[in-house]
Coordinates of C-alpha atoms and ligand atoms in Angstrom, one line a residue:
M1 CA 58.1 24.9 -3.1
Q2 CA 57.9 24.6 0.7
S3 CA 54.7 26.5 0.9
T4 CA 53.2 24.3 -1.9
L5 CA 54.1 21.3 0.1
A6 CA 52.6 22.8 3.2
K7 CA 49.4 23.5 1.3
I8 CA 49.3 19.9 0.0
N9 CA 49.8 18.5 3.4
E10 CA 47.1 20.7 4.9
Q11 CA 44.7 19.6 2.1
K12 CA 45.7 16.0 2.8
E13 CA 45.0 16.3 6.5
K14 CA 41.6 17.9 5.7
L15 CA 40.7 15.1 3.3
T16 CA 41.8 12.4 5.8
H17 CA 39.7 14.0 8.4
K18 CA 36.7 14.1 6.1
L19 CA 37.2 10.4 5.1
E20 CA 37.3 9.5 8.8
E21 CA 34.0 11.2 9.4
L22 CA 32.5 9.6 6.3
A23 CA 33.7 6.1 7.5
K24 CA 32.2 6.7 10.9
Y25 CA 28.9 7.8 9.4
L26 CA 28.6 4.9 7.0
K27 CA 29.5 2.5 9.8
G28 CA 26.6 3.9 11.9
E29 CA 24.3 3.4 8.9
G30 CA 25.4 -0.2 8.6
K31 CA 27.1 0.5 5.3
T32 CA 30.6 -0.2 4.1
F33 CA 33.2 2.3 3.1
Q34 CA 33.9 2.9 -0.6
L35 CA 36.2 5.4 -2.0
D36 CA 34.9 5.7 -5.5
G37 CA 33.1 9.0 -5.6
E38 CA 34.3 12.6 -6.3
D39 CA 35.5 14.4 -3.3
E40 CA 33.2 17.1 -1.9
S41 CA 35.6 19.9 -1.9
S42 CA 36.6 19.6 -5.5
S43 CA 33.1 19.3 -6.8
K44 CA 32.1 22.3 -4.6
T45 CA 35.0 24.4 -5.9
A46 CA 33.9 23.7 -9.4
Q47 CA 30.5 25.1 -8.6
Q48 CA 31.7 27.9 -6.6
G49 CA 32.4 30.6 -9.2
K50 CA 29.0 29.9 -10.7
S51 CA 27.1 30.1 -7.5
E52 CA 28.8 33.2 -6.3
Q53 CA 27.8 35.0 -9.4
E54 CA 24.4 33.6 -9.9
G55 CA 23.5 32.4 -6.4
V56 CA 22.4 29.1 -7.8
E57 CA 23.0 25.4 -7.3
K58 CA 24.6 24.4 -4.1
E59 CA 22.1 21.7 -3.2
I60 CA 24.3 18.7 -3.8
E61 CA 23.8 16.5 -0.7
D62 CA 26.8 14.5 0.3
P63 CA 27.4 12.0 3.1
I64 CA 29.6 14.4 5.1
T65 CA 27.1 17.1 5.1
E66 CA 24.4 14.6 6.0
Y67 CA 26.6 13.3 8.8
R68 CA 27.2 16.7 10.2
R69 CA 23.5 17.6 10.1
S70 CA 22.8 14.4 12.0
Q71 CA 25.3 15.3 14.6
V72 CA 23.8 18.7 15.1
K73 CA 20.3 17.1 15.4
A74 CA 21.7 14.8 18.0
A75 CA 23.1 17.8 19.9
M76 CA 19.7 19.3 19.9
Q77 CA 18.2 16.1 21.2
H78 CA 20.7 16.1 24.0
A79 CA 20.1 19.7 24.9
W80 CA 16.4 19.2 24.8
S81 CA 16.2 16.0 26.8
S82 CA 18.5 17.5 29.4
Y83 CA 16.2 20.5 29.7
E84 CA 13.2 18.3 29.8
K85 CA 14.6 16.2 32.5
Y86 CA 16.0 18.8 34.9
A87 CA 14.4 22.1 34.1
W88 CA 11.0 21.5 32.5
G89 CA 8.9 24.7 32.5
F90 CA 11.7 26.9 33.7
D91 CA 13.2 29.5 31.4
E92 CA 16.7 27.9 31.2
L93 CA 18.6 24.9 32.4
Q94 CA 21.6 25.0 34.7
P95 CA 23.2 21.8 33.6
Q96 CA 25.8 21.4 36.3
S97 CA 23.3 22.1 39.1
R98 CA 20.7 20.1 37.3
R99 CA 17.9 22.6 37.9
G100 CA 16.0 25.3 36.1
V101 CA 16.2 29.0 36.6
N102 CA 13.9 31.9 35.5
H103 CA 15.6 34.9 34.0
F104 CA 12.7 35.8 31.8
G105 CA 9.9 35.8 34.2
G106 CA 9.2 32.1 34.1
L107 CA 7.8 32.0 30.6
G108 CA 9.4 28.8 29.6
A109 CA 11.9 30.6 27.4
T110 CA 13.8 27.5 26.4
I111 CA 10.5 25.8 25.3
I112 CA 9.4 28.7 23.2
D113 CA 12.8 29.3 21.8
S114 CA 13.0 25.6 20.8
L115 CA 9.6 25.2 19.1
D116 CA 10.7 26.1 15.5
T117 CA 14.1 24.4 15.9
L118 CA 12.4 21.1 16.9
Y119 CA 9.9 21.5 14.1
I120 CA 12.5 22.2 11.4
M121 CA 14.7 19.3 12.6
G122 CA 11.6 17.0 12.3
L123 CA 11.6 16.2 16.1
Q124 CA 7.8 15.9 16.1
T125 CA 7.3 14.2 19.5
E126 CA 9.4 16.8 21.2
F127 CA 7.7 19.6 19.3
N128 CA 4.3 18.2 20.3
K129 CA 5.2 18.2 24.0
A130 CA 6.5 21.8 23.7
R131 CA 3.3 22.8 21.9
D132 CA 1.1 21.2 24.6
W133 CA 3.1 23.1 27.3
V134 CA 2.5 26.4 25.6
A135 CA -1.2 25.7 25.1
E136 CA -1.7 24.6 28.8
N137 CA 0.9 26.3 30.9
L138 CA 2.1 29.5 29.3
H139 CA 0.6 32.4 31.2
F140 CA 1.8 36.0 31.1
N141 CA 0.2 37.5 34.2
K142 CA 3.5 37.6 36.1
N143 CA 4.6 40.3 38.5
Y144 CA 7.9 40.5 36.8
D145 CA 10.0 43.3 35.3
A146 CA 10.6 41.9 31.9
S147 CA 13.0 43.2 29.2
V148 CA 10.7 44.3 26.4
F149 CA 13.4 43.4 23.8
E150 CA 14.2 39.9 25.2
T151 CA 10.5 39.1 25.6
T152 CA 9.8 40.3 22.1
I153 CA 12.6 38.4 20.3
R154 CA 12.3 35.2 22.2
V155 CA 8.7 34.8 23.2
L156 CA 6.7 36.9 20.6
G157 CA 9.2 35.9 17.9
G158 CA 9.1 32.2 18.9
L159 CA 5.3 32.0 19.0
L160 CA 4.9 33.8 15.7
S161 CA 7.4 31.5 14.0
A162 CA 5.6 28.4 15.5
Y163 CA 2.4 29.8 14.1
D164 CA 3.9 30.4 10.6
L165 CA 5.3 26.8 10.5
T166 CA 2.2 25.0 11.8
A167 CA -0.7 27.4 11.2
E168 CA -2.0 26.5 14.7
K169 CA -4.1 29.4 15.9
M170 CA -3.2 28.9 19.5
F171 CA 0.3 30.2 18.9
L172 CA -1.1 33.5 17.4
T173 CA -3.5 33.9 20.3
K174 CA -0.6 33.6 22.8
A175 CA 1.6 35.9 20.6
K176 CA -1.1 38.6 20.8
E177 CA -1.5 38.1 24.5
I178 CA 2.2 38.8 25.3
A179 CA 2.4 41.7 22.8
D180 CA -0.6 43.3 24.5
R181 CA 1.2 43.1 27.8
L182 CA 4.3 44.7 26.2
L183 CA 2.6 47.6 24.4
P184 CA 2.4 50.1 27.3
A185 CA 6.2 50.3 27.1
W186 CA 5.8 52.5 24.0
D187 CA 3.6 55.0 25.9
T188 CA 6.3 57.6 26.3
R189 CA 6.6 61.2 25.2
T190 CA 8.2 60.3 21.9
G191 CA 6.8 56.8 21.5
I192 CA 10.4 55.4 21.9
P193 CA 9.8 52.4 24.3
Y194 CA 11.2 51.9 27.7
T195 CA 13.4 48.9 28.0
T196 CA 11.6 47.2 31.0
I197 CA 8.0 46.5 31.8
N198 CA 6.1 44.8 34.6
L199 CA 4.1 42.1 32.8
D200 CA 1.4 42.2 35.4
S201 CA 0.9 45.9 36.1
G202 CA 2.1 47.3 32.7
R203 CA 4.4 49.8 34.5
A204 CA 7.4 50.5 32.3
H205 CA 10.7 52.3 33.0
N206 CA 14.3 52.5 32.0
P207 CA 16.9 51.1 34.4
G208 CA 19.5 53.1 36.2
W209 CA 22.5 51.6 34.4
T210 CA 21.5 53.2 31.1
G211 CA 21.4 56.6 32.8
G212 CA 17.6 56.5 32.3
S213 CA 17.9 56.2 28.5
S214 CA 16.5 53.6 26.2
V215 CA 18.9 51.2 24.3
L216 CA 19.3 51.4 20.6
A217 CA 19.4 47.6 20.0
D218 CA 16.2 47.2 22.2
L219 CA 14.1 50.0 20.7
G220 CA 15.2 49.2 17.2
T221 CA 14.8 45.4 17.3
E222 CA 11.1 45.0 17.9
Q223 CA 9.9 46.0 14.5
V224 CA 9.9 42.6 12.7
E225 CA 7.8 40.9 15.4
F226 CA 5.2 43.7 15.9
I227 CA 4.8 44.3 12.2
G228 CA 4.5 40.5 11.7
L229 CA 1.8 40.4 14.4
S230 CA -0.2 43.2 12.7
Q231 CA 0.0 41.4 9.4
R232 CA -1.2 38.2 11.0
T233 CA -4.0 39.6 13.1
G234 CA -5.1 42.5 10.8
D235 CA -4.8 44.9 13.8
P236 CA -2.5 47.8 12.9
K237 CA -1.8 49.0 16.4
Y238 CA 1.3 46.8 16.9
K239 CA 3.1 48.0 13.8
Q240 CA 2.1 51.6 14.4
K241 CA 4.0 51.6 17.7
V242 CA 7.2 50.2 16.3
E243 CA 7.2 52.1 13.0
N244 CA 6.8 55.4 14.8
V245 CA 10.1 54.6 16.6
I246 CA 11.9 54.5 13.2
K247 CA 10.2 57.7 12.3
Q248 CA 11.6 59.3 15.5
L249 CA 15.1 57.9 14.7
R250 CA 15.0 59.4 11.2
K251 CA 14.9 62.8 12.9
I252 CA 18.3 62.3 14.4
F253 CA 19.7 59.9 11.8
P254 CA 23.2 61.1 10.9
K255 CA 24.7 61.2 7.5
D256 CA 26.8 58.0 8.1
G257 CA 23.7 56.2 9.4
L258 CA 25.4 55.2 12.7
L259 CA 23.4 55.9 15.9
P260 CA 24.7 56.1 19.4
I261 CA 23.5 53.3 21.7
Y262 CA 21.5 55.3 24.3
I263 CA 18.6 57.4 23.3
S264 CA 16.2 59.4 25.5
A265 CA 12.6 58.2 25.4
D266 CA 11.6 61.7 26.6
N267 CA 13.1 63.8 23.8
G268 CA 14.4 61.3 21.2
Q269 CA 18.0 62.6 21.5
P270 CA 21.1 60.5 21.9
T271 CA 22.6 60.6 25.4
T272 CA 26.0 59.2 24.5
G273 CA 28.4 59.3 21.6
K274 CA 29.2 55.5 21.7
I275 CA 28.7 53.7 18.4
T276 CA 29.1 50.0 17.9
F277 CA 27.9 46.9 15.9
G278 CA 28.4 45.0 19.1
A279 CA 26.4 45.0 22.4
M280 CA 23.5 47.5 22.5
G281 CA 23.9 48.6 18.9
D282 CA 23.9 45.4 16.8
S283 CA 20.5 44.3 15.9
F284 CA 19.1 47.8 15.2
Y285 CA 21.1 47.7 11.9
E286 CA 20.0 44.1 11.3
Y287 CA 16.3 45.0 11.5
L288 CA 16.6 48.0 9.1
L289 CA 17.4 45.4 6.5
K290 CA 15.0 42.7 7.7
V291 CA 11.9 45.0 7.8
W292 CA 12.6 45.8 4.2
I293 CA 12.8 42.1 3.4
Q294 CA 9.8 41.3 5.5
G295 CA 7.9 44.1 3.6
N296 CA 8.6 42.5 0.2
K297 CA 11.1 45.2 -0.6
T298 CA 8.3 47.4 -1.6
E299 CA 7.6 51.2 -1.5
V300 CA 6.1 50.9 2.0
V301 CA 9.4 49.9 3.4
K302 CA 11.8 51.7 1.1
H303 CA 13.0 54.0 3.8
Y304 CA 14.3 51.1 5.8
R305 CA 16.5 50.0 3.0
E306 CA 17.7 53.5 2.5
M307 CA 18.6 53.9 6.1
W308 CA 20.4 50.5 6.1
E309 CA 22.5 51.4 3.0
Q310 CA 23.4 54.7 4.7
S311 CA 24.5 52.7 7.8
M312 CA 26.6 50.4 5.5
E313 CA 28.4 53.5 4.3
G314 CA 29.0 54.4 7.9
I315 CA 30.2 50.9 8.7
M316 CA 33.1 51.3 6.2
G317 CA 34.4 54.0 8.5
L318 CA 34.7 51.5 11.3
V319 CA 36.5 48.9 9.2
S320 CA 40.1 48.4 10.4
K321 CA 42.9 45.9 9.8
S322 CA 44.9 44.1 12.4
T323 CA 48.7 43.7 12.2
P324 CA 50.6 41.7 11.3
S325 CA 48.0 39.3 9.7
G326 CA 45.6 41.8 8.3
Y327 CA 42.4 40.6 9.9
T328 CA 39.5 42.9 9.1
F329 CA 37.5 44.0 12.1
L330 CA 34.8 46.5 13.1
A331 CA 36.1 49.0 15.5
E332 CA 33.9 50.9 18.0
R333 CA 33.6 54.7 18.1
S334 CA 33.0 57.3 20.7
G335 CA 32.6 60.7 19.3
S336 CA 35.3 60.8 16.7
T337 CA 37.7 58.4 18.5
L338 CA 38.0 54.8 17.2
Y339 CA 38.6 51.9 19.7
N340 CA 40.2 48.8 18.4
K341 CA 37.8 46.4 20.1
M342 CA 35.2 44.1 18.6
D343 CA 32.5 42.0 20.3
E344 CA 31.7 38.5 19.1
L345 CA 28.2 39.9 19.0
A346 CA 29.2 42.0 16.0
C347 CA 29.9 38.8 14.1
F348 CA 26.3 38.8 13.0
A349 CA 27.4 41.6 10.6
P350 CA 28.9 39.4 7.9
G351 CA 25.7 37.5 7.6
M352 CA 23.7 40.7 7.4
L353 CA 26.0 42.1 4.7
A354 CA 25.7 38.9 2.7
L355 CA 21.9 39.0 3.0
G356 CA 21.9 42.7 2.0
T357 CA 23.7 42.0 -1.3
E358 CA 20.3 41.2 -2.6
G359 CA 18.7 44.4 -3.9
A360 CA 22.0 46.3 -4.0
P361 CA 23.6 47.6 -7.2
P362 CA 26.4 45.3 -8.4
E363 CA 29.3 47.5 -7.1
K364 CA 27.8 47.9 -3.7
A365 CA 26.9 44.2 -3.6
E366 CA 30.5 43.3 -4.3
K367 CA 31.7 45.6 -1.6
Y368 CA 29.3 44.1 1.0
L369 CA 30.2 40.6 0.1
T370 CA 33.9 41.3 0.2
L371 CA 33.6 42.8 3.7
A372 CA 31.3 39.9 4.7
K373 CA 33.9 37.3 3.7
E374 CA 36.7 39.2 5.4
L375 CA 34.8 39.6 8.7
T376 CA 33.8 36.0 8.6
R377 CA 37.4 35.0 8.5
T378 CA 38.1 37.2 11.5
C379 CA 35.2 35.8 13.5
Y380 CA 36.2 32.3 12.7
N381 CA 39.6 33.2 14.0
F382 CA 38.1 34.5 17.2
Y383 CA 37.3 30.8 17.8
M384 CA 40.4 29.1 16.4
S385 CA 42.9 31.4 18.1
T386 CA 42.0 30.3 21.6
P387 CA 43.3 27.0 23.2
T388 CA 39.7 25.7 23.5
K389 CA 38.7 26.8 20.0
L390 CA 35.8 28.7 21.4
A391 CA 35.6 32.5 21.0
G392 CA 35.8 35.0 23.9
E393 CA 33.1 37.6 24.4
N394 CA 35.2 40.3 22.8
Y395 CA 38.6 41.0 21.4
Q396 CA 41.2 43.8 21.5
F397 CA 43.4 44.5 18.6
Y398 CA 46.9 45.7 19.5
D399 CA 49.5 46.8 17.0
G400 CA 51.6 43.8 16.0
Q401 CA 49.5 41.3 18.0
D402 CA 46.4 40.8 15.9
M403 CA 43.6 39.8 18.2
Q404 CA 43.7 39.2 21.9
V405 CA 40.8 37.9 24.0
G406 CA 39.3 40.7 26.1
T407 CA 36.4 39.4 28.2
P408 CA 37.2 35.7 28.3
W409 CA 33.8 34.0 28.6
N410 CA 31.8 32.1 25.9
I411 CA 28.1 31.8 26.6
L412 CA 27.3 29.6 23.5
R413 CA 26.5 32.6 21.3
P414 CA 25.4 32.1 17.7
E415 CA 26.6 35.1 15.7
T416 CA 29.5 33.6 13.9
V417 CA 27.5 30.4 13.0
E418 CA 24.7 32.6 11.8
S419 CA 27.1 34.4 9.5
L420 CA 28.6 31.2 8.3
M421 CA 25.1 30.1 7.3
Y422 CA 24.4 33.2 5.3
V423 CA 27.8 33.5 3.7
W424 CA 27.6 29.8 2.8
R425 CA 24.2 30.2 1.2
K426 CA 25.4 33.3 -0.7
T427 CA 28.7 31.9 -2.0
G428 CA 28.3 28.1 -2.0
D429 CA 32.0 27.9 -0.8
S430 CA 32.3 24.7 1.3
K431 CA 35.0 26.2 3.4
Y432 CA 32.3 27.9 5.4
R433 CA 30.8 24.6 6.2
D434 CA 34.2 23.3 7.3
W435 CA 34.7 26.3 9.5
G436 CA 31.3 25.7 11.1
W437 CA 32.3 22.1 11.7
D438 CA 35.4 23.2 13.5
I439 CA 33.3 25.4 15.8
F440 CA 30.7 22.7 16.3
Q441 CA 33.3 20.2 17.4
A442 CA 34.8 22.7 19.8
F443 CA 31.3 23.1 21.4
E444 CA 31.0 19.3 21.6
K445 CA 34.4 19.0 23.2
Q446 CA 34.2 21.9 25.6
S447 CA 30.6 22.6 26.3
R448 CA 28.8 19.3 26.2
T449 CA 28.2 17.7 29.6
P450 CA 26.1 14.6 30.4
T451 CA 23.3 17.0 31.5
G452 CA 23.2 19.6 28.7
Y453 CA 25.5 22.3 27.2
V454 CA 27.3 24.9 29.2
G455 CA 29.3 28.0 28.4
L456 CA 32.9 28.6 29.4
R457 CA 33.9 31.1 32.1
N458 CA 37.3 31.3 30.4
V459 CA 38.1 30.2 26.8
R460 CA 41.8 30.1 27.7
T461 CA 41.4 27.6 30.5
G462 CA 38.2 25.8 29.5
E463 CA 36.6 26.4 32.9
K464 CA 32.9 25.7 32.5
D465 CA 29.9 27.8 33.6
D466 CA 26.5 26.5 34.6
M467 CA 24.1 27.8 32.1
M468 CA 22.5 26.6 28.9
Q469 CA 21.3 29.9 27.3
S470 CA 18.0 29.5 25.5
F471 CA 19.5 31.1 22.4
F472 CA 21.7 28.0 22.1
V473 CA 18.7 26.0 21.0
A474 CA 16.9 28.9 19.2
E475 CA 19.9 30.1 17.3
T476 CA 23.2 28.3 17.6
L477 CA 22.0 24.8 16.9
K478 CA 19.4 26.0 14.3
Y479 CA 22.0 27.9 12.3
F480 CA 24.4 24.9 12.5
Y481 CA 21.6 22.7 11.2
L482 CA 20.8 25.0 8.4
L483 CA 24.5 25.3 7.5
Y484 CA 24.4 21.6 6.8
S485 CA 20.9 21.6 5.1
P486 CA 20.0 22.5 1.5
S487 CA 19.1 26.1 1.1
S488 CA 15.6 25.0 0.2
V489 CA 15.1 24.5 4.0
I490 CA 13.8 27.8 5.1
P491 CA 14.7 29.6 1.9
L492 CA 15.7 33.2 2.4
D493 CA 13.4 34.5 -0.3
K494 CA 10.4 33.2 1.6
W495 CA 11.4 33.6 5.2
V496 CA 13.1 36.2 7.3
F497 CA 14.8 35.3 10.6
N498 CA 14.2 37.6 13.6
T499 CA 17.3 38.3 15.7
E500 CA 16.6 35.2 17.8
A501 CA 16.7 33.0 14.6
H502 CA 12.9 32.6 14.6
P503 CA 11.9 32.4 10.9
L504 CA 8.8 34.4 9.9
R505 CA 7.2 33.9 6.6
I506 CA 7.4 36.8 4.2
I507 CA 3.8 37.7 3.3
P508 CA 2.4 40.5 1.3
R509 CA 2.5 43.9 3.0
V510 CA -0.4 45.8 1.5
D511 CA -0.6 49.0 3.5
E512 CA 0.2 52.5 2.4
P513 CA 3.7 53.9 3.1
I514 CA 4.0 55.4 6.5
S515 CA 4.0 59.2 6.5
L516 CA 7.5 60.2 7.4
E517 CA 6.6 63.8 8.3
D518 CA 4.7 64.8 11.5
T519 CA 1.1 65.5 10.8
P520 CA -0.7 68.2 12.8
E521 CA -2.4 65.5 14.9
G522 CA 1.0 63.8 15.4
K523 CA -0.5 60.6 14.0
D524 CA -0.1 58.6 10.8
S525 CA -3.5 58.3 9.3
S526 CA -1.9 56.4 6.5
M527 CA -0.9 53.4 8.6
Q528 CA -4.1 51.4 8.1
I529 CA -4.0 47.8 7.0
K530 CA -6.2 47.1 4.1
S531 CA -8.4 44.0 4.1
G532 CA -6.1 42.0 1.7
S533 CA -3.5 41.3 4.4
T534 CA -5.7 38.8 6.3
Q535 CA -6.2 36.8 3.2
Y536 CA -2.9 35.2 4.0
L537 CA -4.4 33.7 7.2
R538 CA -6.7 31.6 5.1
Q539 CA -4.3 30.6 2.4
R540 CA -1.4 29.4 4.3
R541 CA -0.1 25.9 5.3
I542 CA 3.6 25.9 5.6
N543 CA 6.1 23.3 4.6
P544 CA 9.5 24.5 5.5
G545 CA 10.9 21.9 3.1
G546 CA 13.5 19.3 3.5
R547 CA 12.3 17.9 6.8
Ligands
DMJ1 C1 20.4 36.7 21.1 O1 19.4 36.9 22.1 C2 20.1 37.6 19.9 O2 20.8 37.1 18.8 C3 20.4 39.0 20.1 O3 20.2 39.8 19.0 C4 21.8 39.2 20.6 N1 22.1 38.4 21.7 C5 21.7 37.0 21.7 C6 22.7 36.0 21.3 O4 24.0 36.2 21.5

């Protein structure tokens, strides 16, 4: 009886909160408040079973969702105008110091990372200004040791996405320019790339802190962009480099599909036993699935899906439960020892699992979705369990204590919001939108300053840092916006997001399967693009929908 009452009260509080938001929104629109419609949560619950099974109808627009979307758009406007005012042309904004800093070689990372977000949100004037900056001021001849991975996912990915959305050739030309400067990083004994390259001289190397090895999440998270570039230019050289890497990894791919985070570019062998879905492992697994989706799930890319499914068998061996509350989390592993620690970064995994249900046999799909939902609950609780309602960088799980913040900072990361977006689109369960709203409000309360958004040095105390990371505009705000948009905006059967949330259009992949065996020449003669692939360049004019 008591628990029923508690539930009713909780529901009442939720509804009251929603009505308050609705009233605020209607007032802003100059309308009066009327309580004569069906409540959102009840109509959504009615849909829910249907949409989970069939993945259909969850497009009903309601004023609360519209209001939330408008708030996210306003957040983007605030982030953008602060950057514009204090850091224009720099990579990132330091809101408290009111100045710009260059952590990516001075390539205007925030501008490039913002292009598609501005476009999708319909912020045309802002987009035009960003586009003009790229056309006139973006040059890559910098004497700067750049991260091949970061430059690929932010700069190359951002430019390709802008090209796909607008069909403006200039973006593709710039994309090709930066990719050409990155390519020497793959000139190693095995073809596994070094992590760092000087953009001017083309000299590449691995840093000391990896013990001279390459990093799994770097070398395995460049495929979507370079394959995409080959598709759009008709030049196979880009995809040849990155697909050879997967071929090398197949040679050491273990039964459980989980690879250690350091791999030697000299001999292709792992140099550590550490396995994680968090930092330095994460997006390798994401790209196995996404290259398969990008390749139209065809024969050419079948081995990516097979590898991904193998890894998803392996992931089950990392799944653990906290006590006393039974939160599901992904442990880390070193050799055969499990460590009860999970990075917030690993919170991309529920989204990936939800996305991967497409194309899986029913039993597996159910397993993936169940795990996705359980992990989403845990990641949401990473946020809600702290005094600021923002998640720490990682969590330790101790017996009897559930989750405890480990590294206490929050740098405006997107992974949990990303997963909420995917799981919402998959299930149509409005609770994921509500969870996202709780997180969005925490960012508004803790991270918004008059001069942009900052992270927190400590999620327990709320002490602020001085950095608006470019992925906040590329990913966090974009995924929030999509969480409150109909799923016809950037539909997942037509677009695939790179790991920096830059959507690339899924276009026909018409080349032959890559030879997975070594030929005597050590080359894949089969990796030639046939002429049909460039047809897309002539056909396309994109409407992302719903703008
Ligand atoms: C982003 O640059 C990408 O999402 C990457 O895959 C992981 N780290 C950041 C965001 O946290």
